[in-house]
Coordinates of C-alpha atoms and ligand atoms in Angstrom, one line a residue:
M1 CA 61.2 83.3 81.8
Q2 CA 62.3 86.7 82.0
N3 CA 65.8 86.8 80.2
V4 CA 69.2 87.7 81.1
K5 CA 69.0 91.0 78.9
E6 CA 65.9 91.7 79.8
Y7 CA 66.7 91.8 83.5
I8 CA 69.3 93.9 83.7
S9 CA 68.1 96.4 81.4
Q10 CA 65.1 96.8 84.7
H11 CA 67.6 96.3 87.2
K12 CA 70.9 97.9 86.2
D13 CA 70.9 101.8 88.2
R14 CA 70.5 99.7 90.9
F15 CA 73.0 96.5 90.4
I16 CA 75.8 99.8 89.8
N17 CA 74.5 101.8 93.0
E18 CA 74.6 98.5 95.3
L19 CA 78.4 98.3 94.0
I20 CA 79.5 101.6 94.8
E21 CA 78.0 101.5 98.1
L22 CA 80.8 98.3 98.2
L23 CA 83.4 99.7 96.4
K24 CA 83.0 102.8 99.7
I25 CA 84.3 100.5 102.4
P26 CA 87.9 100.5 102.1
S27 CA 88.7 96.7 102.7
V28 CA 93.0 96.8 102.2
S29 CA 93.1 94.0 103.9
A30 CA 97.6 95.0 103.6
D31 CA 97.0 97.8 106.6
P32 CA 95.5 97.2 109.7
A33 CA 94.4 100.9 110.4
Y34 CA 91.8 99.7 107.6
N35 CA 90.6 96.5 110.0
Q36 CA 87.6 97.3 110.5
D37 CA 86.5 98.3 107.7
V38 CA 87.2 94.9 105.5
L39 CA 84.9 93.3 109.1
N40 CA 82.6 95.0 107.3
T41 CA 82.9 94.8 104.1
A42 CA 83.0 90.4 104.7
D43 CA 79.4 92.1 106.6
A44 CA 77.7 93.8 103.3
V45 CA 79.5 90.7 101.6
K46 CA 77.0 88.2 103.7
E47 CA 73.8 90.7 102.9
S48 CA 74.5 90.6 99.4
L49 CA 74.7 86.9 98.8
E50 CA 71.6 86.3 101.7
K51 CA 69.2 89.0 99.2
A52 CA 70.0 87.6 96.1
G53 CA 68.2 84.7 97.0
C54 CA 70.9 82.1 98.8
D55 CA 70.0 79.9 100.9
K56 CA 72.7 79.2 103.7
V57 CA 75.3 82.3 104.2
E58 CA 78.1 82.2 106.8
I59 CA 80.5 84.4 108.2
C60 CA 83.4 81.3 108.5
E61 CA 85.9 82.5 110.8
T62 CA 89.5 81.8 110.5
P63 CA 92.7 82.9 112.2
G64 CA 92.9 85.8 109.4
Y65 CA 90.2 87.9 107.6
P66 CA 86.9 85.4 107.9
I67 CA 85.2 83.6 104.0
V68 CA 82.2 84.6 103.0
Y69 CA 80.2 81.2 102.8
G70 CA 76.6 80.7 100.8
E71 CA 74.8 78.2 99.1
K72 CA 72.1 77.3 97.0
I73 CA 71.8 73.4 96.7
I74 CA 68.7 73.0 94.7
D75 CA 69.3 68.9 94.0
P76 CA 72.0 67.4 94.9
N77 CA 72.3 65.3 91.9
L78 CA 72.5 67.8 89.7
P79 CA 76.6 69.8 89.1
T80 CA 77.8 72.1 91.8
V81 CA 79.3 75.4 90.4
L82 CA 81.4 77.1 93.7
V83 CA 82.0 80.8 92.9
Y84 CA 85.3 82.7 94.4
G85 CA 86.3 85.9 94.5
H86 CA 87.7 88.4 97.3
Y87 CA 86.4 91.2 99.3
D88 CA 90.0 92.7 99.6
V89 CA 91.6 95.7 97.8
Q90 CA 94.9 96.5 97.0
P91 CA 96.2 99.9 99.6
A92 CA 95.5 103.6 97.3
D93 CA 98.8 104.2 97.4
P94 CA 100.3 107.1 96.2
I95 CA 96.9 108.5 97.0
E96 CA 97.0 111.9 95.3
L97 CA 98.1 110.4 92.1
W98 CA 94.2 109.6 91.3
D99 CA 92.0 111.9 89.9
S100 CA 89.6 111.4 92.7
P101 CA 89.4 109.9 96.2
A102 CA 89.2 106.1 95.9
F103 CA 86.7 105.1 97.9
E104 CA 84.3 108.0 97.0
P105 CA 83.4 106.1 93.1
V106 CA 82.0 108.2 90.4
I107 CA 81.7 107.0 86.9
K108 CA 83.1 108.8 84.1
K109 CA 83.5 108.4 80.4
T110 CA 87.2 107.2 79.1
D111 CA 88.0 106.1 75.1
I112 CA 87.8 102.9 75.5
H113 CA 85.1 103.0 78.5
P114 CA 82.5 105.2 76.3
E115 CA 79.7 104.4 78.2
G116 CA 81.2 105.4 81.9
A117 CA 83.1 103.6 83.9
I118 CA 83.1 103.0 87.8
F119 CA 86.4 105.4 89.0
A120 CA 87.3 103.0 92.9
R121 CA 90.0 101.3 94.6
G122 CA 88.9 97.7 93.7
A123 CA 86.6 98.2 90.9
C124 CA 87.8 95.6 88.9
D125 CA 90.5 94.0 91.3
D126 CA 87.8 93.1 92.2
K127 CA 84.8 93.5 93.5
G128 CA 82.6 94.8 91.2
Q129 CA 84.2 91.7 89.0
M130 CA 82.9 89.7 92.5
Y131 CA 79.4 91.0 93.0
M132 CA 78.7 90.5 89.4
H133 CA 78.7 87.1 89.8
V134 CA 75.9 87.5 93.1
K135 CA 74.2 89.5 90.7
A136 CA 73.9 87.0 88.1
L137 CA 73.1 84.5 91.0
E138 CA 70.4 87.7 91.8
Y139 CA 68.3 86.8 88.3
M140 CA 68.9 82.8 87.4
T141 CA 67.2 82.6 91.7
S142 CA 64.5 85.6 90.8
T143 CA 63.5 84.6 87.2
G144 CA 63.5 81.0 88.2
N145 CA 66.7 80.4 85.7
L146 CA 69.2 78.9 88.1
P147 CA 70.3 75.3 86.5
C148 CA 72.2 73.6 89.2
N149 CA 73.0 74.6 92.5
V150 CA 76.2 77.0 93.2
K151 CA 78.4 77.8 96.1
F152 CA 80.2 81.2 97.2
M153 CA 83.3 81.7 98.6
I154 CA 84.6 84.8 98.8
E155 CA 88.1 85.9 101.3
G156 CA 90.2 88.8 102.5
E157 CA 93.2 88.0 102.2
E158 CA 93.7 87.9 97.8
E159 CA 96.7 90.7 98.2
V160 CA 98.3 89.9 100.6
G161 CA 98.8 85.9 100.2
S162 CA 95.5 84.6 101.6
E163 CA 96.9 82.3 104.0
S164 CA 93.9 82.5 105.7
L165 CA 92.1 80.5 103.3
A166 CA 95.0 77.8 102.3
W167 CA 94.3 77.3 105.9
F168 CA 90.7 76.4 105.7
V169 CA 90.0 75.0 102.5
P170 CA 91.6 71.7 103.4
R171 CA 89.4 71.7 106.6
N172 CA 86.3 72.1 104.8
K173 CA 86.4 69.7 101.9
E174 CA 82.8 68.1 102.5
K175 CA 81.4 72.0 102.3
L176 CA 83.6 74.0 99.2
A177 CA 82.4 69.8 97.1
N178 CA 82.2 71.1 93.1
D179 CA 82.5 70.0 90.2
V180 CA 83.8 73.2 88.6
I181 CA 85.4 76.3 90.3
L182 CA 84.9 79.9 88.7
I183 CA 86.4 82.7 89.0
S184 CA 86.1 86.3 88.0
D185 CA 88.9 88.1 88.8
T186 CA 91.5 88.6 85.3
G187 CA 91.2 89.7 82.6
M188 CA 90.3 90.4 78.4
I189 CA 92.3 91.1 75.7
A190 CA 89.6 94.2 74.6
N191 CA 85.6 94.5 74.6
D192 CA 85.2 93.5 71.0
I193 CA 87.4 90.4 71.6
P194 CA 87.1 88.4 74.2
S195 CA 89.2 86.2 76.2
I196 CA 89.2 83.4 78.4
T197 CA 92.4 82.6 80.8
T198 CA 93.8 79.6 80.4
G199 CA 96.9 80.5 82.9
L200 CA 98.1 81.7 85.5
R201 CA 101.7 82.6 87.4
G202 CA 103.4 81.4 89.9
L203 CA 104.8 83.8 92.7
S204 CA 107.8 84.3 95.1
Y205 CA 108.3 87.2 96.9
V206 CA 111.3 87.8 99.3
E207 CA 113.2 90.8 100.9
V208 CA 116.5 91.2 101.6
E209 CA 118.2 93.5 104.2
V210 CA 122.4 94.1 103.3
T211 CA 123.9 95.6 105.8
G212 CA 127.4 97.4 105.7
P213 CA 129.0 99.0 109.1
N214 CA 126.8 99.0 112.2
R215 CA 126.0 103.2 112.0
D216 CA 125.6 105.5 109.4
L217 CA 128.4 107.1 108.3
H218 CA 129.7 109.9 107.2
S219 CA 130.2 109.4 103.6
G220 CA 133.5 112.2 102.8
L221 CA 135.1 110.8 106.2
Y222 CA 134.6 106.9 105.2
G223 CA 133.2 106.8 101.9
G224 CA 135.6 104.7 99.5
A225 CA 136.7 103.0 102.7
V226 CA 133.7 101.0 103.9
A227 CA 131.3 99.0 101.9
N228 CA 127.7 101.0 101.0
P229 CA 125.4 98.2 101.8
I230 CA 123.4 100.7 98.6
N231 CA 126.0 100.5 96.1
I232 CA 126.5 97.0 96.9
L233 CA 123.0 96.0 97.3
T234 CA 122.1 97.6 93.4
Q235 CA 125.5 95.3 92.2
M236 CA 124.2 92.4 93.5
I237 CA 120.6 93.2 92.3
A238 CA 121.9 94.5 89.1
S239 CA 123.8 90.6 88.5
L240 CA 120.8 89.2 88.4
H241 CA 119.8 89.7 84.6
D242 CA 122.3 88.9 82.2
E243 CA 122.3 90.3 78.8
N244 CA 119.6 88.5 77.4
N245 CA 117.5 89.5 80.1
H246 CA 118.4 85.8 81.4
I247 CA 117.9 85.6 85.0
T248 CA 120.9 83.9 86.5
I249 CA 119.4 82.8 89.6
P250 CA 121.8 78.3 88.7
G251 CA 118.6 76.0 88.8
F252 CA 116.1 78.6 88.1
Y253 CA 115.1 77.3 84.7
D254 CA 115.9 74.9 85.2
K255 CA 111.6 72.8 85.3
V256 CA 110.3 75.4 83.3
E257 CA 107.7 73.6 81.4
E258 CA 108.4 75.4 77.1
L259 CA 105.8 75.4 75.5
S260 CA 105.9 73.4 71.1
R261 CA 106.9 75.9 68.5
E262 CA 103.0 74.9 67.6
E263 CA 102.0 76.6 70.9
R264 CA 103.7 79.9 70.5
D265 CA 102.6 80.0 67.1
E266 CA 98.9 79.7 68.1
M267 CA 99.6 82.3 71.0
A268 CA 101.0 85.0 68.7
K269 CA 97.2 84.4 66.3
A270 CA 95.6 86.5 69.4
P271 CA 95.5 90.3 68.8
F272 CA 97.6 92.0 70.0
S273 CA 99.6 95.7 68.6
L274 CA 102.7 96.4 69.7
E275 CA 102.5 100.6 68.7
E276 CA 99.7 100.8 70.6
Y277 CA 101.0 98.5 73.6
K278 CA 104.3 100.8 73.9
A279 CA 102.0 104.3 73.0
A280 CA 99.7 103.1 75.7
L281 CA 101.8 102.5 78.7
D282 CA 104.7 106.0 76.5
I283 CA 107.9 104.2 75.8
E284 CA 109.4 104.5 73.4
E285 CA 111.2 100.3 73.2
V286 CA 109.6 97.6 74.7
H287 CA 112.3 95.5 77.5
G288 CA 112.2 91.5 78.6
E289 CA 114.1 88.7 77.5
T290 CA 116.0 87.9 74.2
G291 CA 113.8 85.1 71.8
Y292 CA 110.8 86.2 73.4
T293 CA 108.1 88.5 72.2
T294 CA 106.4 90.7 74.6
N295 CA 103.2 88.6 75.0
E296 CA 105.4 85.9 75.9
R297 CA 107.4 87.4 78.1
N298 CA 104.6 88.5 80.6
S299 CA 103.1 85.0 80.3
I300 CA 104.4 82.1 80.0
R301 CA 108.0 82.9 80.8
P302 CA 109.7 84.1 84.6
T303 CA 110.6 86.8 85.5
L304 CA 112.3 88.5 88.5
D305 CA 111.7 92.2 89.4
V306 CA 112.4 94.7 92.4
N307 CA 109.4 96.0 93.5
G308 CA 110.8 98.2 96.2
I309 CA 113.9 99.8 97.1
W310 CA 115.2 101.7 100.4
G311 CA 117.8 102.3 102.4
G312 CA 119.6 106.0 103.1
Y313 CA 118.7 109.3 103.0
T314 CA 115.8 109.9 100.6
G315 CA 114.0 113.1 102.6
E316 CA 114.4 117.0 101.4
G317 CA 117.9 117.6 100.0
A318 CA 120.9 116.1 100.6
K319 CA 122.4 115.0 103.4
T320 CA 126.3 113.4 103.2
V321 CA 125.8 109.4 104.9
I322 CA 126.6 105.7 104.2
A323 CA 123.3 104.0 105.1
S324 CA 124.0 101.1 107.4
K325 CA 121.8 99.0 105.9
A326 CA 119.7 99.2 102.1
Y327 CA 116.7 96.2 101.5
A328 CA 114.7 95.7 98.0
K329 CA 111.0 93.7 97.8
I330 CA 111.9 91.1 94.8
S331 CA 108.7 88.8 93.3
M332 CA 109.8 86.0 91.0
R333 CA 106.3 85.7 88.7
L334 CA 107.0 81.9 87.9
V335 CA 105.7 79.3 85.2
P336 CA 104.3 76.1 85.4
G337 CA 107.1 72.9 86.5
Q338 CA 108.5 75.6 88.6
E339 CA 107.8 75.1 92.7
W340 CA 107.5 78.1 94.7
E341 CA 109.4 77.3 97.8
E342 CA 112.2 75.9 95.6
I343 CA 112.5 78.7 93.5
T344 CA 112.6 80.7 97.1
E345 CA 115.2 78.2 98.1
L346 CA 117.4 78.8 95.4
F347 CA 116.9 83.0 95.6
K348 CA 118.4 83.2 98.9
K349 CA 121.4 80.6 98.3
H350 CA 121.8 82.4 95.3
F351 CA 122.4 85.8 96.5
E352 CA 123.9 84.7 99.7
S353 CA 126.4 83.4 97.2
I354 CA 127.4 86.6 95.9
A355 CA 127.4 88.9 98.9
P356 CA 131.0 90.7 98.6
K357 CA 132.2 89.7 102.4
S358 CA 132.1 93.0 103.2
V359 CA 128.6 92.9 104.0
K360 CA 126.2 91.2 105.8
V361 CA 123.1 89.1 103.7
V362 CA 119.9 88.5 105.3
V363 CA 117.0 86.9 102.9
K364 CA 113.5 87.0 104.4
P365 CA 110.3 85.2 102.2
H366 CA 107.1 85.9 101.7
H367 CA 104.7 84.4 100.6
G368 CA 104.5 82.5 97.2
G369 CA 102.3 80.2 95.4
Q370 CA 102.1 77.8 92.6
G371 CA 101.4 78.3 88.8
Y372 CA 98.2 77.2 87.2
V373 CA 97.0 76.3 83.6
T374 CA 93.8 75.0 83.0
P375 CA 93.0 72.7 79.6
I376 CA 91.3 73.5 77.1
D377 CA 88.7 70.4 76.2
S378 CA 87.4 70.7 79.9
I379 CA 83.1 71.0 79.8
G380 CA 84.2 74.7 82.3
Y381 CA 86.0 75.2 79.3
Q382 CA 83.6 74.4 76.9
A383 CA 80.4 75.7 78.9
A384 CA 83.0 79.3 78.9
S385 CA 83.3 79.4 76.1
K386 CA 79.9 79.2 74.9
A387 CA 78.7 81.4 77.1
Y388 CA 81.2 84.0 75.3
E389 CA 79.8 83.0 72.3
E390 CA 76.4 83.7 73.0
T391 CA 76.7 87.7 74.4
F392 CA 79.5 88.7 72.2
G393 CA 79.5 87.4 69.7
V394 CA 82.0 85.6 68.9
T395 CA 84.6 82.8 69.7
P396 CA 86.6 84.4 73.2
I397 CA 90.7 83.4 72.2
P398 CA 92.0 81.6 75.3
Q399 CA 95.2 83.5 76.6
R400 CA 97.4 82.4 80.1
S401 CA 97.9 85.5 81.9
G402 CA 101.6 86.3 83.1
G403 CA 99.4 87.4 86.9
S404 CA 98.7 85.6 89.6
I405 CA 95.4 84.0 91.6
P406 CA 98.1 81.6 94.4
I407 CA 95.3 79.8 95.2
V408 CA 94.2 78.7 92.2
A409 CA 96.8 75.2 92.1
L410 CA 96.1 74.9 95.9
F411 CA 92.1 74.0 95.0
E412 CA 93.1 71.8 92.6
Q413 CA 95.3 69.9 95.2
E414 CA 92.8 70.1 97.6
L415 CA 89.2 70.1 95.7
K416 CA 90.1 68.3 92.7
S417 CA 88.4 70.2 90.7
K418 CA 89.7 72.8 87.6
T419 CA 88.9 76.2 87.9
I420 CA 87.1 78.7 85.0
L421 CA 88.9 82.1 84.9
M422 CA 86.3 84.3 83.2
G423 CA 87.2 87.9 83.3
F424 CA 85.5 90.4 82.2
G425 CA 87.9 93.4 83.5
L426 CA 91.3 95.0 80.4
N427 CA 95.3 95.1 81.8
S428 CA 94.4 99.3 80.2
D429 CA 91.7 98.8 84.2
A430 CA 94.3 100.2 85.8
I431 CA 94.7 97.9 88.7
H432 CA 96.5 97.9 91.8
S433 CA 97.2 101.5 90.3
P434 CA 95.7 104.6 90.5
N435 CA 93.0 105.3 89.1
E436 CA 91.7 101.9 88.5
H437 CA 88.5 101.1 87.0
F438 CA 85.9 99.4 85.5
G439 CA 83.4 99.6 82.6
V440 CA 80.4 99.7 83.5
W441 CA 79.5 97.9 80.0
N442 CA 81.9 95.1 81.2
Y443 CA 80.5 95.4 84.1
L444 CA 76.7 94.4 83.3
K445 CA 78.4 92.3 80.2
G446 CA 79.8 89.9 83.0
I447 CA 76.2 89.9 84.5
E448 CA 74.2 88.9 81.3
T449 CA 77.4 86.1 80.2
I450 CA 77.9 84.4 83.8
P451 CA 74.1 82.8 84.5
H452 CA 74.9 81.0 80.2
F453 CA 78.0 79.1 81.6
Y454 CA 75.7 77.6 84.3
K455 CA 73.3 76.5 82.0
H456 CA 75.9 75.2 79.2
F457 CA 78.1 73.2 82.5
T458 CA 74.8 72.6 83.7
E459 CA 74.5 70.6 79.5
L460 CA 77.3 69.6 78.9
S461 CA 77.5 67.7 82.7
K462 CA 75.0 65.5 81.5
Ligands
BES501 N1 93.0 89.3 90.4 C1 94.7 89.3 90.7 C2 95.4 89.0 89.2 C3 95.4 88.8 87.9 C4 95.4 89.9 87.4 C5 95.7 87.3 87.4 C6 94.7 89.8 86.4 C7 95.0 88.0 86.1 C8 95.0 89.5 85.6 C9 95.5 89.3 91.8 O1 94.0 90.4 93.3 C10 96.4 89.9 92.4 O2 96.7 90.7 92.5 N2 97.7 88.9 92.6 C11 98.2 89.3 92.6 C12 99.1 88.3 93.9 C13 99.1 88.2 95.4 C14 99.2 87.3 95.3 C15 99.5 89.2 95.7 C16 99.8 89.5 92.1 O3 99.6 89.0 90.7 O4 100.3 89.7 91.7
MN502 MN1 92.2 89.8 92.0
MN503 MN1 94.9 92.5 93.2

């Protein structure tokens, strides 16, 4: 039996080229203009799973974008790993900030990736990380190293809230039955400090609309005498945090699970340099909730952030106007204990209650999802930990992430299995930003590590 390192060194150019081909398709789920590209990407994923040795591969239709399902069942008595990933990507905007076009992948060396990184939208989130699993499967099936059953479920709406997958999962429990769910759609601390993500934050996303006068007004003739919705909106938003950067929505923290001092001390052991963090972002000082460290603020604490705000005149030059309307998109990252629908309701009630009579306020809820924490004593976690030990030579650190994959909580609820988050991206890979990239080393290391997970998971399941 050929070992995975040899297999990778023989096939790595092809592995890289295949990923580059997949990255050329602009599968932007948020923008209907890319509808056909998203569908073409699903077909490309289907074909790749067939080539990698799945026995059955299907494009499963949903009310939205299809889910690509594939399986290789070698023995019903053996455990089954369900791999989840997404083939859709974030919009490339603002495109003028990319050094090379977002859908024309190029490999360039960086300080952090001296062996080169693939620059393209979706390189890390999540096409590159999803494709590691396809190539790991190819290795296992073509060399007789697949120790258990495997199912793939790759969706096309993760970046827009996974609505169709939430529809699909409860309707296909039998098909999706598994012993563990494996996802590579997160990150790790550094290439020499591997970590396994043990938590994800939940999310509540809302849009607000503030209406003042029934039309845009001359800011001289009316200024000072009627409410300016942009002024009011910004005051309302500013009041959502107090001087300690606590969120002021009544009831917001009621169900937050506080970590014990011991758990926080354990977390603080993860290597982290505040100086490097600030330097990487070009900021003089960090910012956040009093009483918590930077790593706590971005993982175990809930937040509220404006993601976009608009209204009035934003074109060239100056126009003297009081706009009739102002808008903002606001995300709240939630932690275990908080129910996203309840938080959305609390936000709505509070935001409406603080609006002065001079304006009308409408709060429109968007999508959301629950947070997730995975125990580190499960066999899934142990198998992942051993896999990293073998390929990185050190024990990975468990770490809660600030990002969200809202569908993970639903997997647990519907399929009753734990999710293991084996992410190989780095924070500096710029996911959702211009110049997103994924280290070639990280891509190949992922392909190398995944088969070890299968082996250990099968062993530990006995
Ligand atoms: N892969 C990310 C989530 C992620 C990245 C988690 C890095 C942990 C570390 C995922 O594609 C994503 O972007 N999720 C969205 C939520 C979704 C509902 C749009 C997010 O976190 O903003
Ligand atoms: Mn993702
Ligand atoms: Mn994403």
